[in-house]
Coordinates of C-alpha atoms and ligand atoms in Angstrom, one line a residue:
X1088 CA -11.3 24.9 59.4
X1089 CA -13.0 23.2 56.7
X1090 CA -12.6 19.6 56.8
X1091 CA -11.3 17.5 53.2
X1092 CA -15.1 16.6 53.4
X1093 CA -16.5 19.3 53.4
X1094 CA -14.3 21.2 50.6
X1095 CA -14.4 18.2 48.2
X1096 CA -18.6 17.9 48.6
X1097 CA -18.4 22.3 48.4
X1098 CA -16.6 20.8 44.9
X1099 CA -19.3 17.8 44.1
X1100 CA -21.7 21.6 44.4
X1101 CA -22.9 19.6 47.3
X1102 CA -24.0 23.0 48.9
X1103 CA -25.2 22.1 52.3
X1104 CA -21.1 20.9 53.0
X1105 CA -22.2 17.5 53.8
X1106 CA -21.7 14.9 50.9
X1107 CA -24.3 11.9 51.3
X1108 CA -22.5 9.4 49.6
X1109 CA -18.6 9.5 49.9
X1110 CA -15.6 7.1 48.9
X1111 CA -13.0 6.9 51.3
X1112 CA -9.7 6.5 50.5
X1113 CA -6.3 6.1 53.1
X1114 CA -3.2 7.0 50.8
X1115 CA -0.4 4.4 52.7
X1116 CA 2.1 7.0 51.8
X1117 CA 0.7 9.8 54.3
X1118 CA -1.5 7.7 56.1
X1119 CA -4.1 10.4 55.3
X1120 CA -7.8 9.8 55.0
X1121 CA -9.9 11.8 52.5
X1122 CA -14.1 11.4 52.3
X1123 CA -14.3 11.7 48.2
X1124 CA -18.2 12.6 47.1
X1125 CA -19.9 10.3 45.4
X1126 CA -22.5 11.9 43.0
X1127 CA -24.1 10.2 40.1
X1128 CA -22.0 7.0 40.3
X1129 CA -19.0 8.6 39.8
X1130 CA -16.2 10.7 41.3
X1131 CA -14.7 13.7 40.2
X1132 CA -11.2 13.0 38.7
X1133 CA -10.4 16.8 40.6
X1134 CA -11.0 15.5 43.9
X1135 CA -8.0 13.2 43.8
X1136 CA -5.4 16.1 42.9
X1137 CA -5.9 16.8 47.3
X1138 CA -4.4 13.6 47.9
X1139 CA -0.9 14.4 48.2
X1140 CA 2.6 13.2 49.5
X1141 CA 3.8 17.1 49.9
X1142 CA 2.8 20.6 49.7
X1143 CA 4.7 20.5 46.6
X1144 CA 3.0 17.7 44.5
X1145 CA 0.8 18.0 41.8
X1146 CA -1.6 15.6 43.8
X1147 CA -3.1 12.2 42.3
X1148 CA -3.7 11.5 39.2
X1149 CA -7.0 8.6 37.3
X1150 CA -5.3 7.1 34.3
X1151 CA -7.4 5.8 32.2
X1152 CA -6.3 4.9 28.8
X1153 CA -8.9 4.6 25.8
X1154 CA -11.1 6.1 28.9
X1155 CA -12.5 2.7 29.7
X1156 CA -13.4 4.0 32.7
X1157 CA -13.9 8.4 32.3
X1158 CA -17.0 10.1 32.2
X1159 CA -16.3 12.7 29.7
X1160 CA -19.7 15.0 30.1
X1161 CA -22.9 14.9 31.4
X1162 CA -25.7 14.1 28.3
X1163 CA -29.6 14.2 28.1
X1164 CA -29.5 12.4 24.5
X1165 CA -28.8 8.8 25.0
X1166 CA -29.0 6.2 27.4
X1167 CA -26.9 3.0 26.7
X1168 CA -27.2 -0.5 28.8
X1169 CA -24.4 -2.5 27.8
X1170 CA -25.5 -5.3 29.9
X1171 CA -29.5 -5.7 28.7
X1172 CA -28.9 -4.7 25.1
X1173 CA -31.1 -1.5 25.6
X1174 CA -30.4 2.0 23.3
X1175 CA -32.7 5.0 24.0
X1176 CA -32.6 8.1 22.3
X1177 CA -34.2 10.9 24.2
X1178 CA -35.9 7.7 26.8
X1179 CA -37.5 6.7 23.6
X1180 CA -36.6 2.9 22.3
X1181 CA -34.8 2.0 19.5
X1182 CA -37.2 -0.3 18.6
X1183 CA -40.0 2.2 19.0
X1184 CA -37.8 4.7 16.6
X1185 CA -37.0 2.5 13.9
X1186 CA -40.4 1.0 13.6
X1187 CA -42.9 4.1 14.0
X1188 CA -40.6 7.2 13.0
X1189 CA -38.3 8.7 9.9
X1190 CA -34.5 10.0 10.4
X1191 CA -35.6 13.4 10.0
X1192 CA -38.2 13.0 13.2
X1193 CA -35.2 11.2 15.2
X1194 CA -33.0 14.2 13.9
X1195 CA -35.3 16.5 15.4
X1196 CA -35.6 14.3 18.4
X1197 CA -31.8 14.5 18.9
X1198 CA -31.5 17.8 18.7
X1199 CA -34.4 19.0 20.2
X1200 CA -35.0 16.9 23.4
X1201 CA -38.9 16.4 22.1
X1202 CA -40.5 14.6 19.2
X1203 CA -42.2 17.7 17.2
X1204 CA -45.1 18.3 16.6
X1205 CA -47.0 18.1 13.1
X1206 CA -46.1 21.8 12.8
X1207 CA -43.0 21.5 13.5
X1208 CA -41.8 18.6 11.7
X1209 CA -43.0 20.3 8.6
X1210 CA -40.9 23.4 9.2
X1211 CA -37.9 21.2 10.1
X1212 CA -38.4 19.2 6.9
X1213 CA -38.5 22.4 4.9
X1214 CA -35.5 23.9 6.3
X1215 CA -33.6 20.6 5.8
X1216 CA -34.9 20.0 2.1
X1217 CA -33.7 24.1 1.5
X1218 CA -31.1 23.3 2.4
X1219 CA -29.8 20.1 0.2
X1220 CA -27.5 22.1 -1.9
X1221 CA -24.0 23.1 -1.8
X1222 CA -21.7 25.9 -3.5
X1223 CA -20.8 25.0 -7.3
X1224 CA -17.3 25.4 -5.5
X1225 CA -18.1 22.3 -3.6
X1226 CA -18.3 20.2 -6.9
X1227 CA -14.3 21.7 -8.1
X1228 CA -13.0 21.1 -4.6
X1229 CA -14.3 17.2 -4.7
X1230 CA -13.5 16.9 -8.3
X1231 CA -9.4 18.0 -7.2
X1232 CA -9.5 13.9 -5.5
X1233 CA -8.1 10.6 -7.6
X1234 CA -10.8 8.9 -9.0
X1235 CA -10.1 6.4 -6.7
X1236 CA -10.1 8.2 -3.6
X1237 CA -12.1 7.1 -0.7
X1238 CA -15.1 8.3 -0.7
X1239 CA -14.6 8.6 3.3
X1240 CA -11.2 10.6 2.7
X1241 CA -13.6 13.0 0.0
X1242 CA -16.4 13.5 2.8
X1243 CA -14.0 14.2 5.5
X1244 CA -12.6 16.6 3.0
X1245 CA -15.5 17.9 1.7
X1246 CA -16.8 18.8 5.0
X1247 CA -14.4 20.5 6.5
X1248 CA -14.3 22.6 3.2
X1249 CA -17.9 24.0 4.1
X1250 CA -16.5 26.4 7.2
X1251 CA -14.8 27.8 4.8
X1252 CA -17.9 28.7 3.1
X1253 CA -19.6 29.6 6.3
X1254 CA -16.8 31.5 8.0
X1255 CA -19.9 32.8 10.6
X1256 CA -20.4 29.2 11.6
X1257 CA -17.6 29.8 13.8
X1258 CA -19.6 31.9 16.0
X1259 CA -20.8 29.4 18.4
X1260 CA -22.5 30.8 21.1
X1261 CA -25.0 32.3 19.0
X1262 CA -28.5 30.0 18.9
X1263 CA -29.7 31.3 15.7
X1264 CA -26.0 30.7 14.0
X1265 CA -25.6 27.1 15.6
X1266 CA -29.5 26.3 14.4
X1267 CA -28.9 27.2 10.6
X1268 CA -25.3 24.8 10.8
X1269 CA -27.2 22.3 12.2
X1270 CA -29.6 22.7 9.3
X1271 CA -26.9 22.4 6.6
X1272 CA -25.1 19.6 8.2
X1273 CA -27.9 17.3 8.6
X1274 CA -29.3 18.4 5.1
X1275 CA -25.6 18.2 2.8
X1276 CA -23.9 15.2 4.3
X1277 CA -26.3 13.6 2.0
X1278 CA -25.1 15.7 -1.1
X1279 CA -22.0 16.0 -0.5
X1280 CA -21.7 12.0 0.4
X1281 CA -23.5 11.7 -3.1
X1282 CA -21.1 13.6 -5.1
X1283 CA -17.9 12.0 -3.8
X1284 CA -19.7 8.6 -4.8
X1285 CA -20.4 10.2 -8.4
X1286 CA -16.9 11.1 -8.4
X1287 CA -15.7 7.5 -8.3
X1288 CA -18.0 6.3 -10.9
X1289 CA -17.2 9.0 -13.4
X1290 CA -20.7 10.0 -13.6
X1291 CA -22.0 13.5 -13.8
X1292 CA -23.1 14.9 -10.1
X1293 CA -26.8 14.4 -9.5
X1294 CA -28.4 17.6 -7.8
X1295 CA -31.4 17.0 -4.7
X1296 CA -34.8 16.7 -6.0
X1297 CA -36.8 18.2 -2.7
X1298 CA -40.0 16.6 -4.2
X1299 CA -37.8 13.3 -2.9
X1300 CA -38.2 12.7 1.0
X1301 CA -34.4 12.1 3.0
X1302 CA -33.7 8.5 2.2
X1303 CA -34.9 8.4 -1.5
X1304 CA -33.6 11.9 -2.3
X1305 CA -30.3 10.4 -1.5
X1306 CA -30.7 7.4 -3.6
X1307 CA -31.6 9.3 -6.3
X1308 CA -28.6 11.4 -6.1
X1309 CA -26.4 8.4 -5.7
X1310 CA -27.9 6.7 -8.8
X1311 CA -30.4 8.7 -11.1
X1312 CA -29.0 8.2 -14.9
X1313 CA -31.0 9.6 -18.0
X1314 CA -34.7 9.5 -16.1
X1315 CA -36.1 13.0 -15.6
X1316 CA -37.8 11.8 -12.6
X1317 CA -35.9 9.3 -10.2
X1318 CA -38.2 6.6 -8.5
X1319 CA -36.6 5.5 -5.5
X1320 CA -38.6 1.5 -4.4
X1321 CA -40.5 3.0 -1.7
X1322 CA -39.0 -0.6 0.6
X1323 CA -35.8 0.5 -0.4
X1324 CA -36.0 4.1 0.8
X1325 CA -37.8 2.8 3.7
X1326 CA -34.8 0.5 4.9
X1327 CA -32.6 3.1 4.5
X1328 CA -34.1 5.5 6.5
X1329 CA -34.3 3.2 9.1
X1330 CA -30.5 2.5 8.8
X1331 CA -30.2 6.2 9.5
X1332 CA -32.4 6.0 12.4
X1333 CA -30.1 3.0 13.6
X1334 CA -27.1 4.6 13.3
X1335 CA -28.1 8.1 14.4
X1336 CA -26.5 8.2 18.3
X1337 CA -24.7 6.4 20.3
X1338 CA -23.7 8.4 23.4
X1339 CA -19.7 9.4 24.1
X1340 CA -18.5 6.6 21.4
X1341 CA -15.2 7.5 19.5
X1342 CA -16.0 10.0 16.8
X1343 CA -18.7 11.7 19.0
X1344 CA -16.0 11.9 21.9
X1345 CA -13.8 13.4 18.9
X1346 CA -16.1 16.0 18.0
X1347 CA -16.5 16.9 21.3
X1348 CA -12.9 17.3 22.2
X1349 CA -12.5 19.5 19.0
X1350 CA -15.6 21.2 19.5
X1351 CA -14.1 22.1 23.3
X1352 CA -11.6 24.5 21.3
X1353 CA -14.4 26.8 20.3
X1354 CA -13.9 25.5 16.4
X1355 CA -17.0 25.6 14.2
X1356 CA -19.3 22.8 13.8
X1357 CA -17.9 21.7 10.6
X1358 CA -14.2 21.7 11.6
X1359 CA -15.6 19.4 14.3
X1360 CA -17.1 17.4 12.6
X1361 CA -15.2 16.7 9.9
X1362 CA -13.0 15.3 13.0
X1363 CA -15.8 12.9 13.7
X1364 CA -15.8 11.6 10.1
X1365 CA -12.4 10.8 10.6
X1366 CA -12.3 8.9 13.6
X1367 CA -15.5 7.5 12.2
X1368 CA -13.2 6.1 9.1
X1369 CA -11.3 3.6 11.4
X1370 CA -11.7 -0.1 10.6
X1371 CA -12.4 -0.1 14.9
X1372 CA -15.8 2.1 14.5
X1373 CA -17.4 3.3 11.5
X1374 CA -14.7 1.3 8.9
X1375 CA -15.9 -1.7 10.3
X1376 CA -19.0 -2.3 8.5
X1377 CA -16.6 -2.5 5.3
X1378 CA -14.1 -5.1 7.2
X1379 CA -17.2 -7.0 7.6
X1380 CA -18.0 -7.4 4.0
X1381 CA -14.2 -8.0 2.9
X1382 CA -14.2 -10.1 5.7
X1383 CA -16.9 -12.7 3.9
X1384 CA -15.9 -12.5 0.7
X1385 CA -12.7 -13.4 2.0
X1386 CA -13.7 -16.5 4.1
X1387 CA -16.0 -17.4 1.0
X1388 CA -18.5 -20.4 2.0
X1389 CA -19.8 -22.0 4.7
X1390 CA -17.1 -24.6 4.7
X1391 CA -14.8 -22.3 5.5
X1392 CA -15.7 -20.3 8.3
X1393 CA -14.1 -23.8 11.0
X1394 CA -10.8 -22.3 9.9
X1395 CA -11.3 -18.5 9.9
X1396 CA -12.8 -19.1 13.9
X1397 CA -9.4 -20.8 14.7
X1398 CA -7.3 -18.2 13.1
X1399 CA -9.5 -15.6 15.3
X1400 CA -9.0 -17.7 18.4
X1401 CA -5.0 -17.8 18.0
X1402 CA -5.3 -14.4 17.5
X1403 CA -4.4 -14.2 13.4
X1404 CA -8.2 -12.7 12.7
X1405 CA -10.1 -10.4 13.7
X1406 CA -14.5 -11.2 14.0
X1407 CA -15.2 -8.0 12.3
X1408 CA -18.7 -6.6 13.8
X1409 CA -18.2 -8.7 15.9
X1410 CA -17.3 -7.4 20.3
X1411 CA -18.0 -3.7 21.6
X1412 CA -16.9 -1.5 24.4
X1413 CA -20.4 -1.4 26.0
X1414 CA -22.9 -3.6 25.0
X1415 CA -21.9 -7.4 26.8
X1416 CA -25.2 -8.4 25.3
X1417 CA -26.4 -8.6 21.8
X1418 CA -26.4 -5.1 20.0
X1419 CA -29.9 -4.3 20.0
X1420 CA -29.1 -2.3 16.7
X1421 CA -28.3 -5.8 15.1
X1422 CA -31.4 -7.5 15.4
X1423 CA -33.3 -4.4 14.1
X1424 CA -30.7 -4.6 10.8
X1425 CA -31.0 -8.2 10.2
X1426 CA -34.6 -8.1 10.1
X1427 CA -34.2 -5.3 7.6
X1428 CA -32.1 -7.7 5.6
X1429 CA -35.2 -9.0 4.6
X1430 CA -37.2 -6.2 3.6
X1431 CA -34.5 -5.3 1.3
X1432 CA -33.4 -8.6 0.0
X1433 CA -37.3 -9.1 -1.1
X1434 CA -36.3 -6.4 -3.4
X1435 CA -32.9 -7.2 -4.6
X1436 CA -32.7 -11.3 -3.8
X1437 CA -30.8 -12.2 -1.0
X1438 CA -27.2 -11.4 -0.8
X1439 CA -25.1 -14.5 -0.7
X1440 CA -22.5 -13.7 1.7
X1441 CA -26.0 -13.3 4.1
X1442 CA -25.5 -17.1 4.4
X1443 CA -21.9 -16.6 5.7
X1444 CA -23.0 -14.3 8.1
X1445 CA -25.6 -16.0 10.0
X1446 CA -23.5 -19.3 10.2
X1447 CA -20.3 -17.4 11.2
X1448 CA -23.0 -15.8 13.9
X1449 CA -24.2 -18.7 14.7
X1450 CA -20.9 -20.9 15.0
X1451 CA -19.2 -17.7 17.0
X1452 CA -22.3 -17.4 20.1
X1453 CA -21.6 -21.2 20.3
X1454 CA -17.7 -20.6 21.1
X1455 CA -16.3 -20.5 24.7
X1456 CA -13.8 -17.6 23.5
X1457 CA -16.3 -15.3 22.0
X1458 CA -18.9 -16.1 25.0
X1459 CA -16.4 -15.6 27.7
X1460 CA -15.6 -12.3 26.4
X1461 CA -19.1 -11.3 25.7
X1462 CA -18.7 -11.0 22.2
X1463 CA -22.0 -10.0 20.2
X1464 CA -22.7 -8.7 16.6
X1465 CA -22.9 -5.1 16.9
X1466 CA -24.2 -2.3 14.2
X1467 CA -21.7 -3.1 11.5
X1468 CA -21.8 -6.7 11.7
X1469 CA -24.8 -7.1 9.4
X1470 CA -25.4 -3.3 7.5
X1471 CA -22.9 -4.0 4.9
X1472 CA -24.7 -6.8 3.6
X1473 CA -27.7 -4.2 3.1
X1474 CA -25.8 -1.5 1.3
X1475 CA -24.2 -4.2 -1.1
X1476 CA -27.3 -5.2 -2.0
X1477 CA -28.4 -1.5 -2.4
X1478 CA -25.9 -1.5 -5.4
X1479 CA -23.2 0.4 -3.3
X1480 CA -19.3 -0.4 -3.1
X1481 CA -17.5 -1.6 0.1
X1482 CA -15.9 1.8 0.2
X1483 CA -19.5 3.7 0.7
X1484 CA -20.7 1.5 4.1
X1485 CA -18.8 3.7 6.3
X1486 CA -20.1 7.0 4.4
X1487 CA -23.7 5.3 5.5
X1488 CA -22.7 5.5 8.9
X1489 CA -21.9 8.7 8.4
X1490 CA -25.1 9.9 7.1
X1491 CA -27.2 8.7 9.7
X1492 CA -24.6 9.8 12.8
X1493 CA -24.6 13.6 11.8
X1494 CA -27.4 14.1 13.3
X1495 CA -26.0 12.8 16.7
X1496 CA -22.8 14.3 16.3
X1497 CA -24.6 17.6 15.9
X1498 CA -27.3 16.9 18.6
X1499 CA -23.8 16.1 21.2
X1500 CA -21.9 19.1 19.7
X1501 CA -24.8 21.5 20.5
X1502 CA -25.4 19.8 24.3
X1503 CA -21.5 20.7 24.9
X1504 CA -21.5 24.0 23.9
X1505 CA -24.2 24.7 26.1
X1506 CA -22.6 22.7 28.9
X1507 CA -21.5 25.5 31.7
X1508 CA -19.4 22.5 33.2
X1509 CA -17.3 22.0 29.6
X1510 CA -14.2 23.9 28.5
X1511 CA -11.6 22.9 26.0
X1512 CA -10.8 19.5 26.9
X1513 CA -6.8 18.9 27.6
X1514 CA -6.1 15.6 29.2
X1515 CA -3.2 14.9 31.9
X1516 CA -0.2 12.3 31.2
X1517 CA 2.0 9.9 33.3
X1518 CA 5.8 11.1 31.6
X1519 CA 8.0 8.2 31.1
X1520 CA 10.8 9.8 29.3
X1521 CA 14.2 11.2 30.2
X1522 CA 14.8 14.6 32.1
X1523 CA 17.3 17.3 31.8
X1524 CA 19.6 16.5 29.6
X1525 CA 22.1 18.6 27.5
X1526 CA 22.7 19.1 24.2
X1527 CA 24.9 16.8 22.3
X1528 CA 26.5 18.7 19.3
X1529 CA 25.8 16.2 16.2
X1530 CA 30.1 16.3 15.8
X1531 CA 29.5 13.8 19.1
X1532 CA 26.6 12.0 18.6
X1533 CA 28.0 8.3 18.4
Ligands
LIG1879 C1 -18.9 0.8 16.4 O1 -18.5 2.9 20.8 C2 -19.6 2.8 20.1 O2 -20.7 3.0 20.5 C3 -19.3 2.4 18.7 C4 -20.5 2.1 17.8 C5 -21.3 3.4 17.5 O3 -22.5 3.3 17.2 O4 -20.7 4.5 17.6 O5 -21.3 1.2 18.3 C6 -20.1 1.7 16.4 O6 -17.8 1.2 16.3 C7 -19.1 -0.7 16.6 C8 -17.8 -1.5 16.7 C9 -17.3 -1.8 15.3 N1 -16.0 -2.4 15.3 C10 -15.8 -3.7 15.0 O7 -16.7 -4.5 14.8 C11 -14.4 -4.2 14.9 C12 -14.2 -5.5 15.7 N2 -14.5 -5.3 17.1 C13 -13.3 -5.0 17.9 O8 -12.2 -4.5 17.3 C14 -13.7 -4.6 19.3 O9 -14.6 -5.5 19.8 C15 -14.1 -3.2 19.6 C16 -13.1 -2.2 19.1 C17 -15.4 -2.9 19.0 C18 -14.2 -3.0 21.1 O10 -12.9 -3.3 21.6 P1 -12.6 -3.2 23.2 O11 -13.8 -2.8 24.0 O12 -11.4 -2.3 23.4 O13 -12.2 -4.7 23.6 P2 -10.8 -5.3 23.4 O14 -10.3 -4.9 22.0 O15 -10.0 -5.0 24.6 O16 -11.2 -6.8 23.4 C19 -11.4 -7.5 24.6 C20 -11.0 -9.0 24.2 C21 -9.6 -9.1 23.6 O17 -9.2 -10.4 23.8 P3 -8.1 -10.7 25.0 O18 -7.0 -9.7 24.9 O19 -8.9 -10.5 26.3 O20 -7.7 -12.1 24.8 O21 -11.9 -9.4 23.2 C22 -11.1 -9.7 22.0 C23 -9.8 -9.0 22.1 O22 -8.8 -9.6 21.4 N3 -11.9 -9.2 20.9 C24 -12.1 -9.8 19.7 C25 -13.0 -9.0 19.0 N4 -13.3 -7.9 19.7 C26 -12.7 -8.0 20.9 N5 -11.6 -10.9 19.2 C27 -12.0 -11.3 18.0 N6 -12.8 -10.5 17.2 C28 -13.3 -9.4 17.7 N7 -14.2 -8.6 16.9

């Protein structure tokens, strides 16, 4: 007979039967002992469903709200420690990234496991820069929102309107389908993030100029006027394209879990990822890098930032840009940005509220609530400031984020649907309402 051991390590794929690591567990309510594998840190939730009060029940449950505590999938692309600060895409360093390569290279990167080679990074350069365009359609469909309409509502919009125009996108398991959508994604966020910003100026659509590399052809779309030839400052392009880079992955966060989930339903790439630009949109994730602004503007001066730490302390504010899920430690993402600051304000002059910021930094690491909860400036805390000073409204800084995470969102989207251990995801639930009850004809509802 095989003993609970034995079948849950035969589970872990443990072959020889024997799991070397186990968790053992006595449920009080049987008296029962179960040997749970251990492997890679972590148990499988399946395992618990044999610890059982009866034949009969379902068998135990891990709840896990917000899954503080899940592993969702197994991923190659990025390593995360939360504790020393340190973000790795592909075992490569985020400082090494943002200082020696371009967002098209870390695109590649992402998505291919490798840094390419001079060949290659030509050919994936090409592809992306033939790919900058979108259907005339495109331009009708964006031009159907208010003026005023987010730009992030328009690019969730807009991209989910493009598997409509690639109704073979949908055929995920084939490798030369999934490489051209991950082509077009990476190469028409850009446009397509353009365009909804022309919409909201009233100003005609600017079309790619390929002669432009990624970061300047999309300043150039956002703000080329009568000039045949758009310019982009060569230290503005240059801080953008490291913004990209910074924003490009960050493991199983919230919209990459998203596209994940939708992506688990077989859905193209586009669907999914227009679910990623919405979960993106939150003032929790992407949305933050625009609370952060309003956020300054609304505390105004130096003088006033005393008060706005009390009201976050009695719990009437929120630190925008300020906390995270995993990094205890100073998001290493951050420092990278605010040196960028810099670089850009030499161009523009320094933005104003930049003052704020570093003294609303500088008060908050000093604070016993912030410390004790391990509360650091993450990604968004200082990026706004960089896109104001680029010229861009409030409403844009999450379409920035955007931008730069497509390329993760693809890279995580393509891992999954080449995961044998994945299928569509469907979590369990604790019910806490009623049972069994009948019918009340509305004539006797009280
Ligand atoms: C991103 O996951 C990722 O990787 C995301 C991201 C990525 O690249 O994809 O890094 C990008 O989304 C960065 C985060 C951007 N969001 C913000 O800056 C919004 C402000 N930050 C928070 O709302 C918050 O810190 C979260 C959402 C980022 C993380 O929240 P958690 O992990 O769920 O922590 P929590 O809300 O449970 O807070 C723990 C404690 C609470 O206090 P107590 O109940 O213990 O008294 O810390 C407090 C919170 O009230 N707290 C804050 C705070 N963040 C947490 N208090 C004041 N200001 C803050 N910013």
């Amino acid at each position: 007979m095989t003993t609970k051991t034995e079948a849950a390590a035969a589970l872990a794929g443990d072959t020889d039967g024997k799991a070397e690591d186990t968790l053992r567990i006595t449920d009080s309510r049987t008296g029962e002992t179960y040997e749970i594998p251990i492997v890679d840190g972590a148990i499988r939730s399946l395992d618990l469903r044999q610890i059982k009060t009866s034949e009969d029940d379902f068998g135990l449950l891990a709840y896990d709200p917000a899954f503080m505590n899940t592993a969702s999938c197994r991923s190659a692309i990025t390593y995360l420690d939360g504790d020393l600060g340190v973000l790795e895409y592909r075992g490569y360093p985020i400082e090494q990234l943002a200082e020696h390569s371009t967002y098209l290279e870390v695109a590649y990167l992402l998505v291919h496991g490798e840094l390419p080679t001079a060949a290659e990074l030509a050919t994936w350069t090409h592809e992306i820069k033939t790919h900058t365009f979108v259907h005339e359609n495109v331009k009708s469909f964006i031009q159907g929102f208010r003026h005023d309409a987010h730009p992030m509502g328009m690019l969730l919009g807009s991209i989910g309107a493009l598997s409509t125009f690639y109704p073979d996108a949908n055929q995920i398991h084939d490798p030369a389908n999934r490489a051209i959508q991950t082509i077009r994604l990476i190469a028409k966020m850009p446009t397509l993030a353009a365009f909804s910003y022309r919409h909201n100026m009233g100003q005609p659509y600017v079309y790619p100029d390929n002669d432009l590399e990624y970061a300047g052809n999309f300043l150039g779309m956002l703000y080329k006027m009568t000039e045949l030839k758009y310019q982009p400052d060569p230290r503005l392009a240059k801080a953008l394209d490291v913004l990209f880079i910074l924003h490009a992955d960050h493991e199983q966060n919230c919209s990459t879990s998203a596209v994940r989930a939708i992506g688990s339903s077989g859905v193209d790439p586009y669907s999914a990822i227009a679910g990623g630009i919405a979960a993106l949109y939150g003032p929790s994730h992407g949305g933050a890098n625009e609370e952060v602004v309003r956020m300054l503007l609304r505390i105004g001066s130096k003088e006033n930032i005393p008060d706005f730490i009390a009201g976050v302390k009695a719990g009437r504010e929120r630190l925008m840009g300020f906390g995270h899920r995993v990094y205890k430690n100073y998001d290493p993402r951050a420092r990278i940005i605010k040196k960028a600051c810099d670089d850009v304000f030499e161009v523009t002059g320094v933005n104003p509220l930049l003052d704020i910021a570093t003294e609303l930094e500088k008060i908050a690491l000093g604070e016993e609530y912030f410390v004790s909860r391990s509360l650091y400036p993450n990604v968004d805390f200082y990026s706004g400031l960089i896109y104001q000073a680029l010229g861009m409204p409030m409403a844009m800084f999450p379409v920035m984020f955007a931008i730069g995470r497509t390329s993760g969102w693809i890279a995580q989207w393509l891992e999954m649907v080449q995961d044998s251990e994945q299928k569509i995801a469907r979590p369990r639930q604790i019910y806490t309402g009623e049972r069994n009850r009948d019918y009340v004809p509305l004539a006797e509802r009280g």
